[in-house]
XYZ file of C-alpha atoms in Angstrom:
365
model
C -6.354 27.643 17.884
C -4.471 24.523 18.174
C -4.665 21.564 15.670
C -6.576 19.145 17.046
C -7.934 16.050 15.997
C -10.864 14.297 17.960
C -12.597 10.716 17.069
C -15.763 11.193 18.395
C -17.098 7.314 17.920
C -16.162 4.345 15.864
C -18.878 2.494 15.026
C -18.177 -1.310 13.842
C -21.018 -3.104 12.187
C -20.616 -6.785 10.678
C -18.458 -6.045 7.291
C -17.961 -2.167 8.245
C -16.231 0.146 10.143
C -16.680 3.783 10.395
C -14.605 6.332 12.174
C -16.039 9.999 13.121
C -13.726 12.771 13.810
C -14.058 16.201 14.674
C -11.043 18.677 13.545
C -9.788 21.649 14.815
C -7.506 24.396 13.325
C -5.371 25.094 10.534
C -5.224 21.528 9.925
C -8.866 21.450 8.922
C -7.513 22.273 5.360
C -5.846 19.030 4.659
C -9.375 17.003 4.948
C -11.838 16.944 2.588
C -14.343 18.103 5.455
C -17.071 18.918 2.322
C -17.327 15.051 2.069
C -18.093 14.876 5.490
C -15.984 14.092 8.668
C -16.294 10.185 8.378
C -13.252 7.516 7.576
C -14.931 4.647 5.867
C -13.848 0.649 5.771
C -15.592 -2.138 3.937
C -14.634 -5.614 4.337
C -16.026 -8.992 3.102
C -15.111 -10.778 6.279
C -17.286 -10.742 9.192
C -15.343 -8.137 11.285
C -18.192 -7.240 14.350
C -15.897 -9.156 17.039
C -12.947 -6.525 16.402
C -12.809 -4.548 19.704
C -12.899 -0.240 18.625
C -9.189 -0.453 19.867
C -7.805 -2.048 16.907
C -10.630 -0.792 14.880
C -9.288 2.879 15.052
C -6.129 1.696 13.403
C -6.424 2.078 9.943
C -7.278 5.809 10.567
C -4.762 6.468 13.114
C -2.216 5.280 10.657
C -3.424 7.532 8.151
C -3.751 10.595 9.744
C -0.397 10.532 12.045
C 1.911 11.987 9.435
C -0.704 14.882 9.399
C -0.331 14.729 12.920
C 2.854 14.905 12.965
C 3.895 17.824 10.457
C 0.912 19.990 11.428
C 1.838 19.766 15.908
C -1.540 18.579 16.067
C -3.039 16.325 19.132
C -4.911 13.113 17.895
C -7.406 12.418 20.455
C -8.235 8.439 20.622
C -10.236 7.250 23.609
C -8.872 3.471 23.387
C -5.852 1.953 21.550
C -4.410 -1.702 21.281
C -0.870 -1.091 23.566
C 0.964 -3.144 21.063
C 0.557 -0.820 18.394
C 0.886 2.204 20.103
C 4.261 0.963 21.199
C 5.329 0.947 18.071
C 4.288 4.437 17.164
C 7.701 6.345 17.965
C 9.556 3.193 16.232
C 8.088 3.710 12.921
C 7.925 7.962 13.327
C 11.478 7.630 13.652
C 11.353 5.852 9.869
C 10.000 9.084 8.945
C 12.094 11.494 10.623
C 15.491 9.396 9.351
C 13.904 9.949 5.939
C 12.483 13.570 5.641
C 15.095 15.501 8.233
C 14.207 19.231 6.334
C 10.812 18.477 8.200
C 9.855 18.601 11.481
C 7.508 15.800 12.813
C 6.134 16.766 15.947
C 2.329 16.654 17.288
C 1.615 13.761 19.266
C -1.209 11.294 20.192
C -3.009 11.006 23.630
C -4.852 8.184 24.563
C -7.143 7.322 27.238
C -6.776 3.829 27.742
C -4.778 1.486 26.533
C -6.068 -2.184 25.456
C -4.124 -5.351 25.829
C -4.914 -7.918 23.328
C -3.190 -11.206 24.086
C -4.192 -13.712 21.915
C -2.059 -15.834 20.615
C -1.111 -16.162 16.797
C -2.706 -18.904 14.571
C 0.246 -19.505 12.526
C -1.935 -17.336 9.425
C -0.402 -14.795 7.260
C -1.794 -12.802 4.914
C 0.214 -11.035 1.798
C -1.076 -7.009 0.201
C -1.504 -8.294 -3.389
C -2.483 -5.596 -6.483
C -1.657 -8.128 -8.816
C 1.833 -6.287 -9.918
C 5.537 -7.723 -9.794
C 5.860 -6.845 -6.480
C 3.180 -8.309 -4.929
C 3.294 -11.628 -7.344
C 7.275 -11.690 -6.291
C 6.005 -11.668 -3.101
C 3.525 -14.243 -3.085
C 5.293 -16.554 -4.565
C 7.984 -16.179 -2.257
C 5.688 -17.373 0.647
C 3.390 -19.626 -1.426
C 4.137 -22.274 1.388
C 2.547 -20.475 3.767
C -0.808 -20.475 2.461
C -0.769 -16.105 2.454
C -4.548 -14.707 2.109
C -4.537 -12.235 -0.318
C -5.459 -8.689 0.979
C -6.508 -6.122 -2.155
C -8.104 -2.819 -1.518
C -10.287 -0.915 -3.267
C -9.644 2.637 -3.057
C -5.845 2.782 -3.467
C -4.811 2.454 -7.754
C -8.712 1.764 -8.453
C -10.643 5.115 -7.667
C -14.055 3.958 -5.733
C -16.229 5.261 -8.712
C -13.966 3.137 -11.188
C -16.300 -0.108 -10.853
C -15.529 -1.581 -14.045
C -11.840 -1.584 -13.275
C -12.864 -2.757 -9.610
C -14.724 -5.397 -11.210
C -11.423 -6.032 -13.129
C -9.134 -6.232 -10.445
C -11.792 -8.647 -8.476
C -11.968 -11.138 -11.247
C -7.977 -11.213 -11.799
C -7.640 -11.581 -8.070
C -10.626 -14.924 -8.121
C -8.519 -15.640 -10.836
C -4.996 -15.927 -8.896
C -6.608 -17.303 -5.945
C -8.553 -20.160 -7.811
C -5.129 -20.984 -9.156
C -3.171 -20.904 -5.849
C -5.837 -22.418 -4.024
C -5.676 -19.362 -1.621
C -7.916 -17.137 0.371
C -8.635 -13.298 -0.399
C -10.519 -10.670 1.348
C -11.533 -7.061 -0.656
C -11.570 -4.120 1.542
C -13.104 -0.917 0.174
C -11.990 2.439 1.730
C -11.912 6.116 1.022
C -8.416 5.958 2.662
C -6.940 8.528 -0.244
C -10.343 10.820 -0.809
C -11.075 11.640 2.919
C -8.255 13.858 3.100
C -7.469 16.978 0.883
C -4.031 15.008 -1.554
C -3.287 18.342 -3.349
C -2.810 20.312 -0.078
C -0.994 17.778 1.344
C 1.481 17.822 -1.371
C 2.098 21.245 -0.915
C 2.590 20.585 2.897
C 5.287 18.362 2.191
C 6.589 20.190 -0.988
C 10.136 20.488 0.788
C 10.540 16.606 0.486
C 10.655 16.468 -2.785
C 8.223 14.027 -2.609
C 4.517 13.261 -3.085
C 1.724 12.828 -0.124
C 0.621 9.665 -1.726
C 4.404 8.342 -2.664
C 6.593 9.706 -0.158
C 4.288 9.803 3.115
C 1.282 7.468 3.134
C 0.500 4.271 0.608
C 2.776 2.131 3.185
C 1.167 2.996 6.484
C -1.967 3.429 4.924
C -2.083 0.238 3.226
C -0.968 -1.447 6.415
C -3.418 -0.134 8.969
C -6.221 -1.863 6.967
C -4.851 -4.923 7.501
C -5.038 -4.606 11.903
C -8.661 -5.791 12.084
C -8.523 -8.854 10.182
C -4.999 -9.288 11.953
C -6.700 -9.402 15.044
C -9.836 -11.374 13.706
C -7.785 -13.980 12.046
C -5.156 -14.107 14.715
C -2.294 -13.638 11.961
C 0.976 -14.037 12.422
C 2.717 -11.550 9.748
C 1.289 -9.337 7.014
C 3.410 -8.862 4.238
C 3.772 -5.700 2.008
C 5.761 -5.896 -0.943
C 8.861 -3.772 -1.611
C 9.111 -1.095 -4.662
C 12.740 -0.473 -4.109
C 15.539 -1.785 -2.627
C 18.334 -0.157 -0.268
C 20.724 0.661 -3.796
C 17.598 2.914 -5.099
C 18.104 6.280 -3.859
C 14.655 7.416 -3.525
C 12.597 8.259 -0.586
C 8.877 6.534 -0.127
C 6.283 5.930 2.225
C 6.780 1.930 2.344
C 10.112 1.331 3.392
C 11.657 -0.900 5.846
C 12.581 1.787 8.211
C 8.979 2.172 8.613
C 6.750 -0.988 7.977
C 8.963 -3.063 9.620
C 8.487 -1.091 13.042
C 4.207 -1.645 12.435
C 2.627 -4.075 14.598
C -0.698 -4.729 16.305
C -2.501 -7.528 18.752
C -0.424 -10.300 17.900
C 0.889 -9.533 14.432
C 4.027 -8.271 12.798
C 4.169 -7.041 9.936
C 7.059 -7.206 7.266
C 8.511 -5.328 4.138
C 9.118 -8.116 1.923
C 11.652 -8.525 -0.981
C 13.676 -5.873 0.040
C 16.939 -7.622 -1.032
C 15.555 -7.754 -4.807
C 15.317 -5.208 -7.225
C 12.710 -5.222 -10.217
C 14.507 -7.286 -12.730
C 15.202 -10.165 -10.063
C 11.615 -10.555 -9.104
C 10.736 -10.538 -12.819
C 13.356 -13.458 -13.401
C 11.750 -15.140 -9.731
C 8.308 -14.896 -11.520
C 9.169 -16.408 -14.981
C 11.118 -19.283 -13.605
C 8.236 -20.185 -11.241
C 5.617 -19.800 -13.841
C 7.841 -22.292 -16.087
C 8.890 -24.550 -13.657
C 5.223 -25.160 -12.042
C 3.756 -24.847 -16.012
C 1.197 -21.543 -14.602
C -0.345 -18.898 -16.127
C -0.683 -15.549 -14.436
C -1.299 -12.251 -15.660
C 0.593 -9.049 -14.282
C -1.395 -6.120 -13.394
C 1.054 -3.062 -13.296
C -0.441 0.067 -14.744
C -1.632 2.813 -12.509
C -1.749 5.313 -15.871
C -5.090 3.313 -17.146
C -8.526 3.162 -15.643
C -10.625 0.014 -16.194
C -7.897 -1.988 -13.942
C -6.223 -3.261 -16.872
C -2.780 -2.647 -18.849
C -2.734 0.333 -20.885
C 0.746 -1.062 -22.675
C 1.593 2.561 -23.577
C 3.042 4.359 -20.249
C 6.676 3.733 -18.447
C 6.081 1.497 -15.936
C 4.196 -0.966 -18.188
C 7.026 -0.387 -20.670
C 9.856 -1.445 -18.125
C 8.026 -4.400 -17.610
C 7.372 -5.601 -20.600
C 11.145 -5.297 -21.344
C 11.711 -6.869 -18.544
C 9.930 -10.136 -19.594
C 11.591 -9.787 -22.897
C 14.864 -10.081 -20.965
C 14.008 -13.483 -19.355
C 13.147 -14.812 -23.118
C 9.431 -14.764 -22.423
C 6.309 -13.287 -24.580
C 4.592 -10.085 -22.786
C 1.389 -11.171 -24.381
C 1.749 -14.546 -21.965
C 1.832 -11.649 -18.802
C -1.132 -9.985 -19.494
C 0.247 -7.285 -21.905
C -1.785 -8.306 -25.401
C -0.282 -7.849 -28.507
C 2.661 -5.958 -27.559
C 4.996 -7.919 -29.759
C 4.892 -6.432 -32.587
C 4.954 -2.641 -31.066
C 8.245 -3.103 -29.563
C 10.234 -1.490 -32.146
C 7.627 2.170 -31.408
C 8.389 1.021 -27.827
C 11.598 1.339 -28.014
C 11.692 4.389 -29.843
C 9.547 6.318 -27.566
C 11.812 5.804 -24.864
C 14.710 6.801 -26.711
C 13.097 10.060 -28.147
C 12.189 10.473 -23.870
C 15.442 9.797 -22.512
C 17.036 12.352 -25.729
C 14.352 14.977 -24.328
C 15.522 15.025 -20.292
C 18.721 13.469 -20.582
C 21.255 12.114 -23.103
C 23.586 10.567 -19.996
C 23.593 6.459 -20.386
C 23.067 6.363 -16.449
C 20.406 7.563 -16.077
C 18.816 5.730 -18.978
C 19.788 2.456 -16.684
C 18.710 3.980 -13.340
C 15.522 4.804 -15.026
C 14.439 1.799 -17.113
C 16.544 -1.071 -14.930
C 14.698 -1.101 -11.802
């Protein structure tokens, strides 16, 4: 039987959007089909003018890659032209990327929607509250960006006390950028089946999650308010820059080549790596006499800093390194651990390796 993938209605109500799909084949294994066959979106905007042809985005973009490595058909009955246009330009991110795998399948359409409208000028910025996205917001602070966080993606949808977290450090930052933010809840990451998928793409070397859909995924959920909003660009915030040689499902070989209705969207701070943003942060936060708090742990549940895993430990060295406190960035009483910081890294980096690169590749970034 061929792998087929059918959506049988999208159904938008005023802050919802729900996509039903039918599945057929070997594919059926990489969907959590127990759950039942329904992709679900949540929004805190009034969304009910959004026609079903942008609405189907966000699952499009998060099933194609399945599409794709399975030679499965996606059926869609109507799709916005601009972003199917753009379909082969950002599969060809993918295929640059992963060429042990083959990417085939394809999508067939119906009809195909123009939507014309023109632009209001209006961006909006992906923001998780971490050094990428604050890099990134303060790098178009002069636009005005609303912030876009979802709910579903680091924060599991039965985690409400860290959702409640994230929510109130996200008023938080908006109340002190005088800024705009809209939540969006979706089971973008629980519909489908993660550990099978991982052994689907096992020959990358890479994870589902990591290698082949946060980006994309991220990005489709953005297309409705895009359209809504009439935005100009959406901005995602770089992990890595072109000297890291890593591969990863947000990359500008791939969210650059996204667009829909009348929006673009970009891969933003690209040129910077990890320590430069940090030192972009600090000197902002000094020079305009702020106080933020940097949300970077993905180890924890409860939304907050665990101060105890890798990434967290990178960046508190990293503030260190620009002659600020930790404690000032949302890492509390950290000061006086640094010395068993530094320690456990040491005894780490003694355990896998005892070569001084790649004790700078690893804790530099």
């Amino acid at each position: 039987m061929k792998n087929r993938i059918s959506i049988n209605s999208v159904i938008i109500n005023q802050h919802s959007i729900e996509v039903c799909y039918l599945i057929e084949g070997n594919c059926c294994k990489y969907f959590n089909i127990e759950k039942g066959n329904t992709f679900r979106i949540e929004y805190n905007e009034n969304i009910e003018r959004v026609p079903k042809n942008i609405a189907v985005i966000p699952f499009i973009v998060n099933v194609l890659p399945i599409v794709w490595l399975t030679d499965a058909i996606l059926e869609v009955e109507e799709l916005d032209r601009t972003f199917y246009n753009s379909i082969n330009r950002f599969k060809q991110g993918y295929i640059d990327m992963y060429p042990m795998l083959n990417f085939k399948g394809s999508i067939e359409v119906k009809c195909l929607i123009e939507n014309n409208e023109e632009p209001t000028g209006k961006v909006a910025v992906f923001f998780s509250g971490g050094v990428d996205a604050f890099a990134s917001l303060i790098a178009h602070i002069d636009e005005s960006p609303i912030l876009l966080t979802l709910w579903g993606s680091d924060i599991k949808i039965e985690d409400q006390l860290g959702w409640n977290n994230v929510r109130k450090h996200v008023d938080e930052t908006a109340i002190m950028f005088g800024l705009e933010k809209i939540y969006i809840k979706t089971n973008f990451r629980t519909f489908i089946n993660e550990g099978m998928l991982n052994l689907l793409v096992v020959q990358s070397g890479d994870s589902w999650w990591h290698g082949f859909q946060h980006g994309i995924g991220l990005i489709g959920h953005a297309a409705p308010l895009a359209f809504n909003l009439k935005l100009k660009t959406v901005y995602i915030a770089s992990s890595y820059t072109k000297d890291d040689d890593v591969t990863c499902a947000s990359s500008p070989t791939i969210d650059n080549n996204v667009e829909y209705a009348c929006c673009k969207v970009v891969h933003d701070q690209y040129e910077f790596h990890r320590q430069e943003k940090i030192t972009h942060i600090c000197n902002y936060i000094k020079k305009n006499h702020k106080k933020i708090v940097l949300r970077v742990c993905w180890q924890s549940s409860g939304g907050e800093n665990c101060c105890n895993c890798e990434k967290c430990y990178r960046t508190i060295f990293g503030i260190i390194a620009e002659g600020e406190s930790p404690s000032q960035y949302g890492f509390k009483n950290v000061e006086n651990k640094i010395g068993t910081i530094g320690s456990r890294i040491q005894k780490k980096i003694n355990n896998e390796s005892n070569d001084l690169y790649t004790l700078l590749a690893r804790y530099s970034r």
